[in-house]
Amino acid sequence: DGNDKTITVADGYTNTYALMYLYAISGKVTIKNLTFDGVKSGAGIWAHDADVEIDNCVFQNGEHTQVQGLVRTTCANLTVKNSQFKNNNCNFAVTFNYDAAENDTMLVEKCDFVGNTVNDTSIVYYVDGASSTIKDCTFVDNTVKSASHGAVVYYSNGANGSLTGNLFSGNKITAGGVRASVLALEAGTTA
């Protein structure tokens, strides 16, 4: 519990990996009531083979340039709720990564994604796993700049997704590929 404290990344400091890296942890890890301000290069939170719940956290003013997202998961269940992603210049905000097990799930609920510039495929990217639910979230005034396909939410590799009660407004998407949309689905994918 961060008790509403802020982790501020100092000017001149480059995070080459992740500010919080969770690896091979049994049981669920909960990170709550914490602000990540100015994440540079690496992720704010990267979970590999660890189930994570992020609750009431803020990711703001980041300059994230490495592959994957400010929140990056591999082989894990992920819940992100009541959180904000704002004014970040990043490759992705949230990624649910390749190599996920068949029973891994992602839930993004009651989160705000506002004023972010995303320089890869999408703001929320989901691939593999059992299912994804994005519920009651706000996606407002974000910009997605992708060399290939671009979307606000992107489902890939046969992923199963559910989107309910979300608000999409003022998002700008430019893409070098064939798709530029609020929601992109690859072949065999449902939402």
Short mmCIF file of C-alpha atoms in Angstrom, two decimals:
data_model
loop_
_atom_site.label_atom_id
_atom_site.label_comp_id
_atom_site.label_asym_id
_atom_site.label_seq_id
_atom_site.Cartn_x
_atom_site.Cartn_y
_atom_site.Cartn_z
CA ASP A 1 0.00 0.00 0.00
CA GLY A 2 1.65 3.22 -1.17
CA ASN A 3 -0.55 5.33 1.15
CA ASP A 4 -1.00 7.93 -1.65
CA LYS A 5 2.73 8.54 -2.02
CA THR A 6 4.44 9.33 -5.33
CA ILE A 7 7.44 7.69 -6.93
CA THR A 8 9.04 10.44 -9.01
CA VAL A 9 11.71 9.55 -11.52
CA ALA A 10 14.37 12.26 -11.36
CA ASP A 11 15.56 14.12 -14.45
CA GLY A 12 18.59 12.41 -15.94
CA TYR A 13 17.65 9.01 -14.49
CA THR A 14 16.79 6.21 -16.94
CA ASN A 15 14.91 3.16 -15.74
CA THR A 16 16.31 0.41 -17.96
CA TYR A 17 14.01 -2.40 -16.82
CA ALA A 18 11.12 -1.69 -14.45
CA LEU A 19 10.57 0.32 -11.29
CA MET A 20 8.73 -2.70 -9.86
CA TYR A 21 9.58 -6.12 -11.26
CA LEU A 22 7.59 -9.09 -9.94
CA TYR A 23 8.92 -12.49 -10.94
CA ALA A 24 7.71 -16.02 -10.13
CA ILE A 25 5.63 -15.06 -7.11
CA SER A 26 3.01 -17.50 -5.84
CA GLY A 27 -0.24 -15.90 -4.75
CA LYS A 28 -1.56 -12.50 -5.76
CA VAL A 29 0.39 -9.25 -5.34
CA THR A 30 -1.66 -6.10 -4.75
CA ILE A 31 -0.19 -2.67 -5.49
CA LYS A 32 -2.46 0.19 -4.46
CA ASN A 33 -2.65 3.91 -3.69
CA LEU A 34 0.57 4.85 -5.47
CA THR A 35 1.52 7.37 -8.16
CA PHE A 36 4.26 6.70 -10.73
CA ASP A 37 5.38 10.09 -12.03
CA GLY A 38 7.78 10.38 -14.96
CA VAL A 39 8.58 6.72 -15.70
CA LYS A 40 11.44 6.79 -18.21
CA SER A 41 12.51 4.02 -20.61
CA GLY A 42 11.46 0.83 -18.75
CA ALA A 43 8.06 -0.11 -17.32
CA GLY A 44 6.48 1.17 -14.15
CA ILE A 45 5.37 -2.36 -13.21
CA TRP A 46 6.41 -5.57 -14.97
CA ALA A 47 4.96 -8.86 -13.77
CA HIS A 48 6.39 -12.12 -15.08
CA ASP A 49 4.80 -15.30 -13.78
CA ALA A 50 3.08 -13.36 -10.98
CA ASP A 51 -0.62 -12.53 -10.52
CA VAL A 52 -1.05 -8.80 -9.96
CA GLU A 53 -3.83 -6.45 -8.91
CA ILE A 54 -3.21 -2.72 -9.38
CA ASP A 55 -5.78 -0.58 -7.56
CA ASN A 56 -6.08 3.20 -7.35
CA CYS A 57 -2.71 3.94 -8.94
CA VAL A 58 -1.70 6.79 -11.24
CA PHE A 59 0.81 6.56 -14.10
CA GLN A 60 1.56 10.08 -15.36
CA ASN A 61 4.10 12.11 -17.32
CA GLY A 62 6.01 9.02 -18.44
CA GLU A 63 8.53 8.86 -21.29
CA HIS A 64 8.38 5.11 -21.75
CA THR A 65 10.43 3.96 -24.75
CA GLN A 66 11.07 0.25 -24.26
CA VAL A 67 8.99 -2.55 -25.75
CA GLN A 68 5.65 -3.29 -24.07
CA GLY A 69 3.82 -1.02 -21.64
CA LEU A 70 3.93 1.14 -18.55
CA VAL A 71 2.19 -1.89 -17.03
CA ARG A 72 3.56 -5.06 -18.66
CA THR A 73 2.52 -8.62 -17.88
CA THR A 74 3.86 -11.97 -19.05
CA CYS A 75 2.44 -15.33 -17.90
CA ALA A 76 0.20 -13.75 -15.29
CA ASN A 77 -3.32 -12.77 -14.35
CA LEU A 78 -3.75 -9.00 -14.30
CA THR A 79 -6.34 -6.71 -12.72
CA VAL A 80 -6.04 -2.93 -13.11
CA LYS A 81 -8.87 -0.99 -11.48
CA ASN A 82 -9.70 2.54 -10.35
CA SER A 83 -6.45 3.79 -11.90
CA GLN A 84 -5.36 6.62 -14.20
CA PHE A 85 -2.94 6.77 -17.12
CA LYS A 86 -2.46 10.39 -18.11
CA ASN A 87 -0.09 12.55 -20.13
CA ASN A 88 2.32 9.72 -20.93
CA ASN A 89 4.42 9.42 -24.08
CA CYS A 90 4.80 5.65 -24.26
CA ASN A 91 4.80 2.59 -26.51
CA PHE A 92 1.71 1.13 -24.76
CA ALA A 93 -0.10 1.90 -21.49
CA VAL A 94 -1.10 -1.68 -20.56
CA THR A 95 0.02 -4.91 -22.24
CA PHE A 96 -1.08 -8.43 -21.52
CA ASN A 97 1.76 -10.27 -23.09
CA TYR A 98 2.54 -13.16 -25.42
CA ASP A 99 3.31 -16.49 -23.67
CA ALA A 100 0.27 -16.13 -21.43
CA ALA A 101 -1.15 -19.43 -20.20
CA GLU A 102 -4.50 -20.58 -21.53
CA ASN A 103 -6.20 -19.76 -18.24
CA ASP A 104 -4.64 -16.30 -17.68
CA THR A 105 -7.08 -13.38 -17.60
CA MET A 106 -6.94 -9.58 -17.75
CA LEU A 107 -9.46 -7.20 -16.17
CA VAL A 108 -9.20 -3.43 -16.69
CA GLU A 109 -12.04 -1.73 -14.81
CA LYS A 110 -12.97 1.87 -13.96
CA CYS A 111 -9.71 3.28 -15.32
CA ASP A 112 -9.08 6.59 -17.11
CA PHE A 113 -6.70 6.82 -20.08
CA VAL A 114 -6.44 10.54 -20.85
CA GLY A 115 -4.06 12.62 -22.96
CA ASN A 116 -1.55 9.86 -23.67
CA THR A 117 0.57 9.60 -26.83
CA VAL A 118 1.17 5.96 -27.72
CA ASN A 119 3.89 5.14 -30.25
CA ASP A 120 3.08 1.50 -30.98
CA THR A 121 -0.04 -0.55 -31.72
CA SER A 122 -2.50 0.53 -29.02
CA ILE A 123 -3.20 1.93 -25.57
CA VAL A 124 -4.36 -1.45 -24.20
CA TYR A 125 -2.92 -4.50 -25.97
CA TYR A 126 -4.11 -8.03 -25.21
CA VAL A 127 -2.67 -11.21 -26.71
CA ASP A 128 -3.10 -14.88 -25.76
CA GLY A 129 -4.62 -15.93 -22.45
CA ALA A 130 -8.18 -17.03 -21.64
CA SER A 131 -10.08 -13.75 -21.62
CA SER A 132 -9.96 -9.99 -21.25
CA THR A 133 -12.56 -7.67 -19.78
CA ILE A 134 -12.36 -3.91 -20.22
CA LYS A 135 -15.22 -2.40 -18.29
CA ASP A 136 -16.41 1.13 -17.39
CA CYS A 137 -13.18 2.80 -18.57
CA THR A 138 -12.64 6.20 -20.18
CA PHE A 139 -10.38 6.66 -23.22
CA VAL A 140 -10.27 10.42 -23.96
CA ASP A 141 -7.96 12.59 -26.10
CA ASN A 142 -5.29 9.94 -26.62
CA THR A 143 -3.11 9.75 -29.73
CA VAL A 144 -1.94 6.45 -31.22
CA LYS A 145 0.88 6.61 -33.77
CA SER A 146 1.63 3.18 -35.20
CA ALA A 147 3.85 2.08 -38.08
CA SER A 148 1.51 -0.86 -38.70
CA HIS A 149 -1.99 -1.37 -37.26
CA GLY A 150 -3.31 1.11 -34.73
CA ALA A 151 -6.20 1.11 -32.26
CA VAL A 152 -7.23 2.28 -28.81
CA VAL A 153 -7.79 -1.38 -27.79
CA TYR A 154 -6.14 -4.22 -29.72
CA TYR A 155 -6.86 -7.96 -29.36
CA SER A 156 -4.48 -10.41 -30.99
CA ASN A 157 -3.83 -14.15 -31.50
CA GLY A 158 -7.29 -15.60 -30.88
CA ALA A 159 -7.91 -13.59 -27.72
CA ASN A 160 -11.41 -13.43 -26.24
CA GLY A 161 -12.46 -10.00 -25.11
CA SER A 162 -15.37 -8.22 -23.53
CA LEU A 163 -15.81 -4.44 -23.67
CA THR A 164 -18.72 -2.96 -21.72
CA GLY A 165 -19.65 0.52 -20.51
CA ASN A 166 -16.52 2.23 -21.87
CA LEU A 167 -16.32 5.82 -23.17
CA PHE A 168 -14.17 6.57 -26.24
CA SER A 169 -13.91 10.26 -27.17
CA GLY A 170 -11.46 12.50 -29.04
CA ASN A 171 -8.88 9.77 -29.70
CA LYS A 172 -6.66 10.20 -32.78
CA ILE A 173 -5.20 7.16 -34.52
CA THR A 174 -2.70 7.15 -37.37
CA ALA A 175 -1.42 3.85 -38.69
CA GLY A 176 0.80 2.70 -41.54
CA GLY A 177 -1.08 -0.62 -41.80
CA VAL A 178 -4.58 -1.45 -42.89
CA ARG A 179 -6.32 -0.83 -39.58
CA ALA A 180 -6.83 2.36 -37.65
CA SER A 181 -9.79 2.07 -35.28
CA VAL A 182 -11.04 2.22 -31.72
CA LEU A 183 -11.04 -1.59 -31.52
CA ALA A 184 -8.91 -3.93 -33.66
CA LEU A 185 -9.35 -7.69 -33.75
CA GLU A 186 -7.00 -10.12 -35.42
CA ALA A 187 -8.32 -13.25 -37.13
CA GLY A 188 -9.86 -15.74 -34.72
CA THR A 189 -10.34 -13.07 -32.06
CA THR A 190 -13.67 -12.13 -30.50
CA ALA A 191 -14.91 -9.15 -28.56
#
